Structure formats: structure tokens, C-alpha cells
mmCIF file with all atom_site columns, C-alpha atoms in Angstrom:
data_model
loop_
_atom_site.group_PDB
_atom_site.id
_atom_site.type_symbol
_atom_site.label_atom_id
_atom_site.label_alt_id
_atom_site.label_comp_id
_atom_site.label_asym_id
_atom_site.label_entity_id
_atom_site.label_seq_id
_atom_site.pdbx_PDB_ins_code
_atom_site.Cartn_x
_atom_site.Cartn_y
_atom_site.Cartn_z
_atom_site.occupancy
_atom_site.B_iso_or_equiv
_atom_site.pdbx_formal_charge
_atom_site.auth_seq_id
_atom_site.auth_comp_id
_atom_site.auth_asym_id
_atom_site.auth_atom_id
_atom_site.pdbx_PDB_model_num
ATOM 1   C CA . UNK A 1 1   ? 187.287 110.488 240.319 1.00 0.00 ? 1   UNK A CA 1
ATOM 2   C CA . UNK A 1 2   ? 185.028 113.244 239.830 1.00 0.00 ? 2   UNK A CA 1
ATOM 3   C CA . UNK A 1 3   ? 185.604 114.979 242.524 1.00 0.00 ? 3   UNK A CA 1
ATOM 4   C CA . UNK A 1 4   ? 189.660 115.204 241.637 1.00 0.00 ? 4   UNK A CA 1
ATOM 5   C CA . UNK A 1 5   ? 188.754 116.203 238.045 1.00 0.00 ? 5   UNK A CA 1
ATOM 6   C CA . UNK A 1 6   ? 186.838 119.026 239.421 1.00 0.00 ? 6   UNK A CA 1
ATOM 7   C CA . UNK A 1 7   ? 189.773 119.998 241.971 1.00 0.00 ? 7   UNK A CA 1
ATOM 8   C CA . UNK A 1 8   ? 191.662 120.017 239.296 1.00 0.00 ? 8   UNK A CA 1
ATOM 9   C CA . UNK A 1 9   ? 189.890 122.471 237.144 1.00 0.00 ? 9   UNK A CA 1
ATOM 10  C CA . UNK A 1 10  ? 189.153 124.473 239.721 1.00 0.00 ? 10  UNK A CA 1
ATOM 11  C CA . UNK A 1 11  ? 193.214 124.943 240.346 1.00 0.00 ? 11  UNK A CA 1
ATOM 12  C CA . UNK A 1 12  ? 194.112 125.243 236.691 1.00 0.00 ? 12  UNK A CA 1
ATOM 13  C CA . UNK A 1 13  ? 191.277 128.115 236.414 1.00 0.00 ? 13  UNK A CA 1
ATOM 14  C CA . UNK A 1 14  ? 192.588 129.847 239.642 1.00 0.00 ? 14  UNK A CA 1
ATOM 15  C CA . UNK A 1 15  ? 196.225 129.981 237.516 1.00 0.00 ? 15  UNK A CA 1
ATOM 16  C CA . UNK A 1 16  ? 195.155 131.167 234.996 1.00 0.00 ? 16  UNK A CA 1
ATOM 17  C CA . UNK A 1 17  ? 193.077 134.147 236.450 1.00 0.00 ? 17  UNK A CA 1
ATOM 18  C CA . UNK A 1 18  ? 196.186 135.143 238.516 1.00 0.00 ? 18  UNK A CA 1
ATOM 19  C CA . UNK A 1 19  ? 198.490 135.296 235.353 1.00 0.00 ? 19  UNK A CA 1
ATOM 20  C CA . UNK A 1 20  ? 196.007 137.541 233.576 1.00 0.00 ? 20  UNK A CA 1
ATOM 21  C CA . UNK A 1 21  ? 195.086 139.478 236.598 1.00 0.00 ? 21  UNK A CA 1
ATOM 22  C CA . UNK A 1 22  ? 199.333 140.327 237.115 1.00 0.00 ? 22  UNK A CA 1
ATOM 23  C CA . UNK A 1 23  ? 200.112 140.376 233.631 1.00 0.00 ? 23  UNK A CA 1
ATOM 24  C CA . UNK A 1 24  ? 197.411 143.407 233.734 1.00 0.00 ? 24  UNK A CA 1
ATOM 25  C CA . UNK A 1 25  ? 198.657 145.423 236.532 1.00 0.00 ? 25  UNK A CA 1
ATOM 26  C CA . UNK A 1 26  ? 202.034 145.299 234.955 1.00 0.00 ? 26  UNK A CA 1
ATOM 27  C CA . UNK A 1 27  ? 200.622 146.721 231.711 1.00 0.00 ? 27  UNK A CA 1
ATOM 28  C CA . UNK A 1 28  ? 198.922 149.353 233.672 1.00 0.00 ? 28  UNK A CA 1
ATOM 29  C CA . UNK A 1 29  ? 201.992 149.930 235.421 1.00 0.00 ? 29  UNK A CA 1
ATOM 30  C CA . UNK A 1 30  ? 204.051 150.211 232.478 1.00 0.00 ? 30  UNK A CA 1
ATOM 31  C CA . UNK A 1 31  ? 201.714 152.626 230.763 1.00 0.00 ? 31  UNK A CA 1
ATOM 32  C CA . UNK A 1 32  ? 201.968 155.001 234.083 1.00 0.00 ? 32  UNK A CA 1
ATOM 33  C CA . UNK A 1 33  ? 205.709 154.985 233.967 1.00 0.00 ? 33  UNK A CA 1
ATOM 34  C CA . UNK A 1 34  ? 205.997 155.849 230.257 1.00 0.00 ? 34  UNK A CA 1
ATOM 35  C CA . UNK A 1 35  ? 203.025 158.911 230.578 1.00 0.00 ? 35  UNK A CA 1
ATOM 36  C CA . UNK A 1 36  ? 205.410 159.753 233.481 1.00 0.00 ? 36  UNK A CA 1
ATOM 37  C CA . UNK A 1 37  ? 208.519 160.027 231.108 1.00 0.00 ? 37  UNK A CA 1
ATOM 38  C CA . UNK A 1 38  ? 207.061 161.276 228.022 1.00 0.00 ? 38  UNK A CA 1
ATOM 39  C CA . UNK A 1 39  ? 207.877 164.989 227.012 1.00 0.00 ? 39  UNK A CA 1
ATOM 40  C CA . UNK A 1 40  ? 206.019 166.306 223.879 1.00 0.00 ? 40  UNK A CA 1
ATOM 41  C CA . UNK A 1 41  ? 208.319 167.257 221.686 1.00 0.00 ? 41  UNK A CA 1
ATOM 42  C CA . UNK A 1 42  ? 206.607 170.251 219.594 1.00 0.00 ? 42  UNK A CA 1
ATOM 43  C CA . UNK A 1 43  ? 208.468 172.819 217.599 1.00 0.00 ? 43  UNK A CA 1
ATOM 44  C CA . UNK A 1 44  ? 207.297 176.078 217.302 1.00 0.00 ? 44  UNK A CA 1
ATOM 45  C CA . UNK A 1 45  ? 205.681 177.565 214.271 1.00 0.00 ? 45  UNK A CA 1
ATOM 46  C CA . UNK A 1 46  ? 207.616 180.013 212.428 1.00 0.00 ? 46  UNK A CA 1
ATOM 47  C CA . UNK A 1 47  ? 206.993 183.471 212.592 1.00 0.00 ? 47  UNK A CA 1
ATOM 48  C CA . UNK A 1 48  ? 204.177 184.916 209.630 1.00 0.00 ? 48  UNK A CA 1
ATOM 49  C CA . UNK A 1 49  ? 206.598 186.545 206.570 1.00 0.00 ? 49  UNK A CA 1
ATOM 50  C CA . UNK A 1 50  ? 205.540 190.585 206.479 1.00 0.00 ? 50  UNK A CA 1
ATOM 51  C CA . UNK A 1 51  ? 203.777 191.232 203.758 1.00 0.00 ? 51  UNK A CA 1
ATOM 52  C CA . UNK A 1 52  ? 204.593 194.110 201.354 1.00 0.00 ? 52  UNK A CA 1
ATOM 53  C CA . UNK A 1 53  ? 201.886 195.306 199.231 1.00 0.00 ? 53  UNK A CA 1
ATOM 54  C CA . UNK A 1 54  ? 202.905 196.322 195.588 1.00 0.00 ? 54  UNK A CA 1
ATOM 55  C CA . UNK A 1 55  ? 201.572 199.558 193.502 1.00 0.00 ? 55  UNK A CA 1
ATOM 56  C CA . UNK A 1 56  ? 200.138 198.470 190.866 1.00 0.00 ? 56  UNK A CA 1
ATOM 57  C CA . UNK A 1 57  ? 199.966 201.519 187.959 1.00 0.00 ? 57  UNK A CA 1
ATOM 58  C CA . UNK A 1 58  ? 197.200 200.645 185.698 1.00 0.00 ? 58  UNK A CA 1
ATOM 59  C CA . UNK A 1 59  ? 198.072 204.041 183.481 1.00 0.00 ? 59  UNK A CA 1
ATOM 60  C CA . UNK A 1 60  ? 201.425 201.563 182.056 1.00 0.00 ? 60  UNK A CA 1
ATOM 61  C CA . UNK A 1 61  ? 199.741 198.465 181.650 1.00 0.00 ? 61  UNK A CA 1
ATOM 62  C CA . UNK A 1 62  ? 197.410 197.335 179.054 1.00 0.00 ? 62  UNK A CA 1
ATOM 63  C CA . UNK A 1 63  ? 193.791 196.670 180.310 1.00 0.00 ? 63  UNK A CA 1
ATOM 64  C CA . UNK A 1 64  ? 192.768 193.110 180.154 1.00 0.00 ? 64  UNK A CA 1
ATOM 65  C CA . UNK A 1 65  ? 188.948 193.842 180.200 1.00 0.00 ? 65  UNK A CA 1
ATOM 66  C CA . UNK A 1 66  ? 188.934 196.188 177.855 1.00 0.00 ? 66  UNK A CA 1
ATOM 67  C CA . UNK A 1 67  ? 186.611 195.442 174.829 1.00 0.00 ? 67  UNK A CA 1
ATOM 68  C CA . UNK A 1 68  ? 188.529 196.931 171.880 1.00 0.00 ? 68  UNK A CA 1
ATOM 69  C CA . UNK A 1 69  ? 191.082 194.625 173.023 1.00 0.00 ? 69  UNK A CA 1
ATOM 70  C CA . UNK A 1 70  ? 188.897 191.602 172.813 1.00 0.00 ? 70  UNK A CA 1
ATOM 71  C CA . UNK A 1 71  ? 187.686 192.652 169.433 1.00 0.00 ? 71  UNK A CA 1
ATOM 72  C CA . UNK A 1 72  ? 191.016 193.403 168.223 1.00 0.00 ? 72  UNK A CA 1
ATOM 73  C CA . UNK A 1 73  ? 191.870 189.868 169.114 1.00 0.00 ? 73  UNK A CA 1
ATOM 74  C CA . UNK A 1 74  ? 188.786 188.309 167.359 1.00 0.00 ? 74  UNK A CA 1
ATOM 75  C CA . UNK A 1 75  ? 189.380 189.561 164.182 1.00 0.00 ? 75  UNK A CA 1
ATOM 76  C CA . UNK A 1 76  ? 192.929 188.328 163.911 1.00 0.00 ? 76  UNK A CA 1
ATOM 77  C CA . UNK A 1 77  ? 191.650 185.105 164.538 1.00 0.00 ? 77  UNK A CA 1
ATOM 78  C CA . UNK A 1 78  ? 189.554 185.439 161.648 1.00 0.00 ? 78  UNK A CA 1
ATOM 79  C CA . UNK A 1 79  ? 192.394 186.838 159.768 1.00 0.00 ? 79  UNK A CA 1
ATOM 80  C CA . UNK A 1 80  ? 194.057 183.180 160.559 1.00 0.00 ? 80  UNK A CA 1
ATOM 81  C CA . UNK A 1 81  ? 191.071 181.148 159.634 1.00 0.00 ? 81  UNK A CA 1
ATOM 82  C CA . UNK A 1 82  ? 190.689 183.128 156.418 1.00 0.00 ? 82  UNK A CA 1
ATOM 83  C CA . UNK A 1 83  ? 193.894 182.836 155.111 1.00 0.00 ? 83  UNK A CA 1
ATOM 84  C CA . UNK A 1 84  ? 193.890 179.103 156.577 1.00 0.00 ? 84  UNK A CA 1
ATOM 85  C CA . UNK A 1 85  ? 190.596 178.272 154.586 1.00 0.00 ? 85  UNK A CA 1
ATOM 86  C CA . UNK A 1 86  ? 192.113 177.787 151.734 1.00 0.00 ? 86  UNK A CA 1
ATOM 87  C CA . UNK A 1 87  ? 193.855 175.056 152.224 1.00 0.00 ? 87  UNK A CA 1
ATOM 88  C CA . UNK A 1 88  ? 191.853 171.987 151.763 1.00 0.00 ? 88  UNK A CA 1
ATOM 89  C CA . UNK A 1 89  ? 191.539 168.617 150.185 1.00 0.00 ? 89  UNK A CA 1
ATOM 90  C CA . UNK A 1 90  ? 190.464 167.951 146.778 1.00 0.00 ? 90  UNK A CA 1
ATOM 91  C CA . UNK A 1 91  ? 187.164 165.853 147.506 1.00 0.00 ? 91  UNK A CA 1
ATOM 92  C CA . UNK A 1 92  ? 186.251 165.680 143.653 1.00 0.00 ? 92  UNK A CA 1
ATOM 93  C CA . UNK A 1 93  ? 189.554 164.154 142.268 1.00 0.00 ? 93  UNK A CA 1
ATOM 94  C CA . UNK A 1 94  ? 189.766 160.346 141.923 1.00 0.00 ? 94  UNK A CA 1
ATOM 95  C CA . UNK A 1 95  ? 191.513 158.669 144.863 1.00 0.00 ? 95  UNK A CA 1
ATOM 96  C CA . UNK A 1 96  ? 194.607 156.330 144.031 1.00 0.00 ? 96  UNK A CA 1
ATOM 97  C CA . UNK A 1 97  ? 195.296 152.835 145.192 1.00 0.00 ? 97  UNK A CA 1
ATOM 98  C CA . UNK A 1 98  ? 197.545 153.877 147.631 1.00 0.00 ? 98  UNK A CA 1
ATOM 99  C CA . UNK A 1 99  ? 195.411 156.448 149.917 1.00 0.00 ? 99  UNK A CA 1
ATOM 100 C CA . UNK A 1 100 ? 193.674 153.377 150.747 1.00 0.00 ? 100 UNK A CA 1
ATOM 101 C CA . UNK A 1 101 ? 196.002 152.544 153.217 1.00 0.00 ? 101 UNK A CA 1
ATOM 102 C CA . UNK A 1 102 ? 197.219 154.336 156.428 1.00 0.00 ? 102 UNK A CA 1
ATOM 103 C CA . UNK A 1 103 ? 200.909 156.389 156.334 1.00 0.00 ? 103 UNK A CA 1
ATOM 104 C CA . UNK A 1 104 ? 203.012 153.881 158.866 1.00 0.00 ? 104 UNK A CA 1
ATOM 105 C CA . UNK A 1 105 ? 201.543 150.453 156.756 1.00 0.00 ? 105 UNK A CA 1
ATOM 106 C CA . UNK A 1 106 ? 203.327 152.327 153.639 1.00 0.00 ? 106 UNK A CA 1
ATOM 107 C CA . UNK A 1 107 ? 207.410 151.308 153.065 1.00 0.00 ? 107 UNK A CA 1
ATOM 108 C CA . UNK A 1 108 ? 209.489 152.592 150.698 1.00 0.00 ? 108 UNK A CA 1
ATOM 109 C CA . UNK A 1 109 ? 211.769 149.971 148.971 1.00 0.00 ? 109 UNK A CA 1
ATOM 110 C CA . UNK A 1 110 ? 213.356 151.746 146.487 1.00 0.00 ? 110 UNK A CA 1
ATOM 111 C CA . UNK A 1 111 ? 214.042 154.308 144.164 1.00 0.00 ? 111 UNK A CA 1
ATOM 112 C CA . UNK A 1 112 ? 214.960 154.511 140.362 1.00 0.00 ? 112 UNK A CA 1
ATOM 113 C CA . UNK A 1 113 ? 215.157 157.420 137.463 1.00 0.00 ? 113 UNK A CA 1
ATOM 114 C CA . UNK A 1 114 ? 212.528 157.046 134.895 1.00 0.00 ? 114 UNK A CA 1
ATOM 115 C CA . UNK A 1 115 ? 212.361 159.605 131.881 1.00 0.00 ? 115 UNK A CA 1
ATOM 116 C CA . UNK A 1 116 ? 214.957 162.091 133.929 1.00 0.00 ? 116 UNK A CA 1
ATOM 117 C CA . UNK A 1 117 ? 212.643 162.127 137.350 1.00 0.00 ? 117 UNK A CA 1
ATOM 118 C CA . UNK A 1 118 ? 212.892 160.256 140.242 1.00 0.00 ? 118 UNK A CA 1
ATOM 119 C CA . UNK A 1 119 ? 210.632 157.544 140.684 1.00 0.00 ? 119 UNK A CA 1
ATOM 120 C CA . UNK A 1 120 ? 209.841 155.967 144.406 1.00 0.00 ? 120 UNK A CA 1
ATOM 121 C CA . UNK A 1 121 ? 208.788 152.176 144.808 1.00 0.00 ? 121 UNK A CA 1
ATOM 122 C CA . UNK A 1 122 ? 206.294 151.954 147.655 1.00 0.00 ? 122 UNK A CA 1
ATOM 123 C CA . UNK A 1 123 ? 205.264 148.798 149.177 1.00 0.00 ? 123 UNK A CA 1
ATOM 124 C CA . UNK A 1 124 ? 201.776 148.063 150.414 1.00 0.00 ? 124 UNK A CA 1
ATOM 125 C CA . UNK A 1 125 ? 199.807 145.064 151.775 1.00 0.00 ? 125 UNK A CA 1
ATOM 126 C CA . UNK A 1 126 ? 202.240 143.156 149.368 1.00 0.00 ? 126 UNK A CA 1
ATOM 127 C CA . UNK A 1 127 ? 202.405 144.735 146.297 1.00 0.00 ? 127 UNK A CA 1
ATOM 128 C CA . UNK A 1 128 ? 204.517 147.139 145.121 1.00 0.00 ? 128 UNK A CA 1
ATOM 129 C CA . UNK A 1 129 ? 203.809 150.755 143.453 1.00 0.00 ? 129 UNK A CA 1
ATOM 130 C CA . UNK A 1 130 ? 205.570 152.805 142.040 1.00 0.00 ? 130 UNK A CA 1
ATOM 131 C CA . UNK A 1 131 ? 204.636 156.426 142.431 1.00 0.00 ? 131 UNK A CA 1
ATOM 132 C CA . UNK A 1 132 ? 205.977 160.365 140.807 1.00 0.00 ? 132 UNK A CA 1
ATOM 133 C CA . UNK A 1 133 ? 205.662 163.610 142.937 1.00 0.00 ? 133 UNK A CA 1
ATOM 134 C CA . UNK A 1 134 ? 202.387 164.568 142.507 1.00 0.00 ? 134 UNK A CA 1
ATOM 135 C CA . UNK A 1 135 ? 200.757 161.278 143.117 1.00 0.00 ? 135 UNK A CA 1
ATOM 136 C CA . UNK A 1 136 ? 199.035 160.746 146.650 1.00 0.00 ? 136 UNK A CA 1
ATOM 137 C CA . UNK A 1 137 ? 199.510 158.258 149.410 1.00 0.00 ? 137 UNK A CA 1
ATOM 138 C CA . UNK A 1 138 ? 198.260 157.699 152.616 1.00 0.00 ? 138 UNK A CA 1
ATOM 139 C CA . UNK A 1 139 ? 194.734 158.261 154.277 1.00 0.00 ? 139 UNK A CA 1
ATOM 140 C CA . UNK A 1 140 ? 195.646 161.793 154.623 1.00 0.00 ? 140 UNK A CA 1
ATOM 141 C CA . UNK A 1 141 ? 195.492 163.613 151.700 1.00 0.00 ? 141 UNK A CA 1
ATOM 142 C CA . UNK A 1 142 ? 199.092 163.161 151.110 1.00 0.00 ? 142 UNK A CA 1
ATOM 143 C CA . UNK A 1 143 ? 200.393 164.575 148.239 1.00 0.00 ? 143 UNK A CA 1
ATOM 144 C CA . UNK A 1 144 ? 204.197 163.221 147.137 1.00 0.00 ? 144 UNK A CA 1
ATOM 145 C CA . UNK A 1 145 ? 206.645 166.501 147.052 1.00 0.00 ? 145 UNK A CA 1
ATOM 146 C CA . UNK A 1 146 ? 210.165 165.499 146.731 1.00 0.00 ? 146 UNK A CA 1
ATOM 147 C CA . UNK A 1 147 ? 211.364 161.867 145.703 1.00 0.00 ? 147 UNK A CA 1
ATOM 148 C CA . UNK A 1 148 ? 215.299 161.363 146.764 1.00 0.00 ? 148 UNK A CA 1
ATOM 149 C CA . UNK A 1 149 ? 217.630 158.253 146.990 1.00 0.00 ? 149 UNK A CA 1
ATOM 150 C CA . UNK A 1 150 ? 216.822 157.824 150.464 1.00 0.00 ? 150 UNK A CA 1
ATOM 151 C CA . UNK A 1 151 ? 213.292 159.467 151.483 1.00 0.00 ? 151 UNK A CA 1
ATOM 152 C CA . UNK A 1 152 ? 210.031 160.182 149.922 1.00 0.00 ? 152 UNK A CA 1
ATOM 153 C CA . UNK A 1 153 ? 208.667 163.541 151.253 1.00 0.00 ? 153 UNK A CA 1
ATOM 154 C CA . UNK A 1 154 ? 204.939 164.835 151.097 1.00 0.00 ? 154 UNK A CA 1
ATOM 155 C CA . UNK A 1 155 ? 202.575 167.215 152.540 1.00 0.00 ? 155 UNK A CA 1
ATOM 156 C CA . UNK A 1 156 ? 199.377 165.993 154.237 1.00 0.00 ? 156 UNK A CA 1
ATOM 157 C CA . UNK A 1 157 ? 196.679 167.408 154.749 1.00 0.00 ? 157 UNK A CA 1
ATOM 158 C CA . UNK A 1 158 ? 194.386 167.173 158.059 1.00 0.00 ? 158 UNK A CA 1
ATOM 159 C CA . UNK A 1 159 ? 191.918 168.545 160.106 1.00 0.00 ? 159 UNK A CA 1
ATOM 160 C CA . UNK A 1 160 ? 193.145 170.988 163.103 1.00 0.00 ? 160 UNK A CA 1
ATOM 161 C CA . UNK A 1 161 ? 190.990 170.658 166.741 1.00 0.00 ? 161 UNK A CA 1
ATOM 162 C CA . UNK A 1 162 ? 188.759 173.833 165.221 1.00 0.00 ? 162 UNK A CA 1
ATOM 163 C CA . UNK A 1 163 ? 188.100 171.618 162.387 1.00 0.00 ? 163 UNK A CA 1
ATOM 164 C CA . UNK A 1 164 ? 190.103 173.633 159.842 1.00 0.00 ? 164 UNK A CA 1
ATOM 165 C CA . UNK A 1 165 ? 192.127 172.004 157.022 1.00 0.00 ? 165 UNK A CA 1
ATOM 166 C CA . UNK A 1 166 ? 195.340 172.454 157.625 1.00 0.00 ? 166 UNK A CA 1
ATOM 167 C CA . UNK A 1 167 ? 199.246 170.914 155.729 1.00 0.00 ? 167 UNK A CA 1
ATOM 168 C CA . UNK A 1 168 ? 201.340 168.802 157.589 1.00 0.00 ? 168 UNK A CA 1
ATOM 169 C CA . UNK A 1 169 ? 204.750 167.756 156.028 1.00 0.00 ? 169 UNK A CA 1
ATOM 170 C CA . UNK A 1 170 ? 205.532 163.916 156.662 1.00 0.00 ? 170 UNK A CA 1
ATOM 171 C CA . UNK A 1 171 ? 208.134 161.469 154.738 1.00 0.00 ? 171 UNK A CA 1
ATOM 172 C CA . UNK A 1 172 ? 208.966 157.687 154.226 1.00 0.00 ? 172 UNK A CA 1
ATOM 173 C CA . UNK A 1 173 ? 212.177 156.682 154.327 1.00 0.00 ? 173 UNK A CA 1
ATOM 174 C CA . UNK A 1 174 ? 213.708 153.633 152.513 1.00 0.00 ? 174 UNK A CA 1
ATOM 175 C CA . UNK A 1 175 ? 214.113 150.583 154.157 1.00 0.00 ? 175 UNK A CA 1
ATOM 176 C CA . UNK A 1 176 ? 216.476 147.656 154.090 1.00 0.00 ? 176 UNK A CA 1
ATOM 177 C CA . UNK A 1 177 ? 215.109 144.986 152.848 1.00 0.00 ? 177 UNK A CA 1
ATOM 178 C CA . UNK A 1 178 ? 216.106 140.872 153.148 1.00 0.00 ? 178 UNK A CA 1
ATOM 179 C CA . UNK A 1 179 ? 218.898 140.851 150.842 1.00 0.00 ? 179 UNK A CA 1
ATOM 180 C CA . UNK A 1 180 ? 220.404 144.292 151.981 1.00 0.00 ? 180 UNK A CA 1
ATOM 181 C CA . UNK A 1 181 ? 220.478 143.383 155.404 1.00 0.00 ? 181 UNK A CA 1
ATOM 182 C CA . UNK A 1 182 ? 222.357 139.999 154.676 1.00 0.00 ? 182 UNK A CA 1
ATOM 183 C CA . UNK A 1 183 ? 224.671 142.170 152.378 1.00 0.00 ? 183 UNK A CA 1
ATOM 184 C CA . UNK A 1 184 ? 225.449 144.803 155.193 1.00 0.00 ? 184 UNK A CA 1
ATOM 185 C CA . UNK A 1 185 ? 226.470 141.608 157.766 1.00 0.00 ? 185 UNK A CA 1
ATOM 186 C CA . UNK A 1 186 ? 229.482 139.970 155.998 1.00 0.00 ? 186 UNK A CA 1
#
């Protein structure tokens, strides 16, 4: 029994080396066929574009290292920051309820004539203000401008990436509230 369980082993082995050992001659065979039939295909590289050189005429054009120019340049700078410097917020004054609170958490709800002027209602954290041009809002130094039916307009006033002061106009516009927006559906 041994000896036809070895026989048999030995056979199955011998298959099995002659399938690899063909199946590997006909890969090799296949590869020398295809190197056979194989044509590069390369395309040529273009030909270089000529190259014109161009005058330039330094007499016409303005020199980009020259000094006076770089001085000219720094003083209108200061010019700007000069004339910019004097715009800045009032650090002294007493701040108002509403400055406590950033621009975008600010709504305004409404608007009514007190005394001949406009007079905006301004909602906040859940109570409601109401505020005259010339009152501030807003964690930027906003002072109110303009009060109309429909928008509230001020000028800010912030600090600039040189760290100058420097006005910025922004507005709030009214917004619908529950009861309006039922209204406007029927």
C-alpha cells in the first residue's frame, strides 16, 4: 500500500513539473514573438523656435533701481499714513450696550419716527434697542449714519494689515419677522 501511494506521488509530481516546464517555454516563446513584432513608435521632437533678441532703450524707460525713485515712493506712503492717521476710534468715550456684541448677531426689526428723526429698533441676544444716528453698534467702532425704512447704515472703524485705523461702511437691513412672514404667505 505504500509502495502504490508513493507511485502515485511520484506520477502526480512528474505532471505537474511538465505543465510548468511547457507552460514556461510558451511564455518565453511568446515574449520572443512579440520583441520580434514590436516597432517603437517615437515622434520626433520639434524643431527649437529662433529666438529674436529685443533692443531694449533704457534712455525711454524709467529706471527701476534708481534711488530718487524709491524715495519718491516712500514719502507718498507717508503722505497716505499721515492723512490716514487721523482716523481712529474714540477709546475715552463710554461704550454702549450694543458694541458688546458682534455686527452679524445684531437684527434690525424695525423702524419708527420719534421727535421728526428716524429711529431704528435693533435686536440683540433678546432684547430690543432702540438706537438714533450717532449711537454705536457692533464690536467695531460702528458709528450709526443713516437710519431708513428698510436699512440702518454705519461706518466702522478697523484696523488695516499695517495696523492703521481705517473706516469701513457696513449696514443692517430689516428683517421679517414671525408675523410678517405669515402675513406675506396668504
Amino acid at each position: 500500500m505504500n509502495l502504490i501511494r508513493c507511485m502515485t506521488a511520484l506520477g502526480l509530481l512528474a505532471a505537474l513539473a511538465g505543465c510548468g516546464w511547457s507552460s514556461q517555454t510558451e511564455i518565453q516563446q511568446w515574449m520572443n514573438d512579440t520583441r520580434q513584432n514590436l516597432k517603437p513608435n517615437v515622434q520626433p521632437v520639434p524643431e527649437p523656435k529662433e529666438f529674436t533678441p529685443q533692443a531694449y532703450d533704457s534712455k525711454a524707460q524709467v529706471d527701476p533701481f534708481d534711488g530718487q525713485k524709491i524715495v519718491m515712493a516712500v514719502a507718498r506712503q507717508q503722505q497716505a499714513r499721515a492723512s490716514a492717521s487721523n482716523i481712529k476710534p474714540d477709546l475715552d468715550r463710554r461704550r454702549e450696550t450694543l458694541e458688546g456684541f458682534p455686527l452679524d448677531q445684531v437684527r434690525m426689526v424695525g423702524m419708527m419716527r420719534q421727535s421728526g428723526s428716524n429711529v431704528a429698533l435693533l435686536e440683540s441676544n433678546g432684547s430690543t434697542h432702540m438706537v438714533r444716528v450717532g449711537n454705536y453698534v457692533g464690536q467695531n467702532f460702528g458709528l450709526i449714519t443713516r437710519i431708513s425704512e428698510t436699512e440702518l447704515q454705519l461706518k466702522e472703524i478697523v484696523q488695516d494689515a499695517a495696523g492703521e485705523w481705517v473706516e469701513r461702511p457696513a449696514r443692517l437691513e430689516l428683517q421679517e419677522g414671525p408675523a410678517r412672514q405669515q402675513g406675506s404667505k396668504r
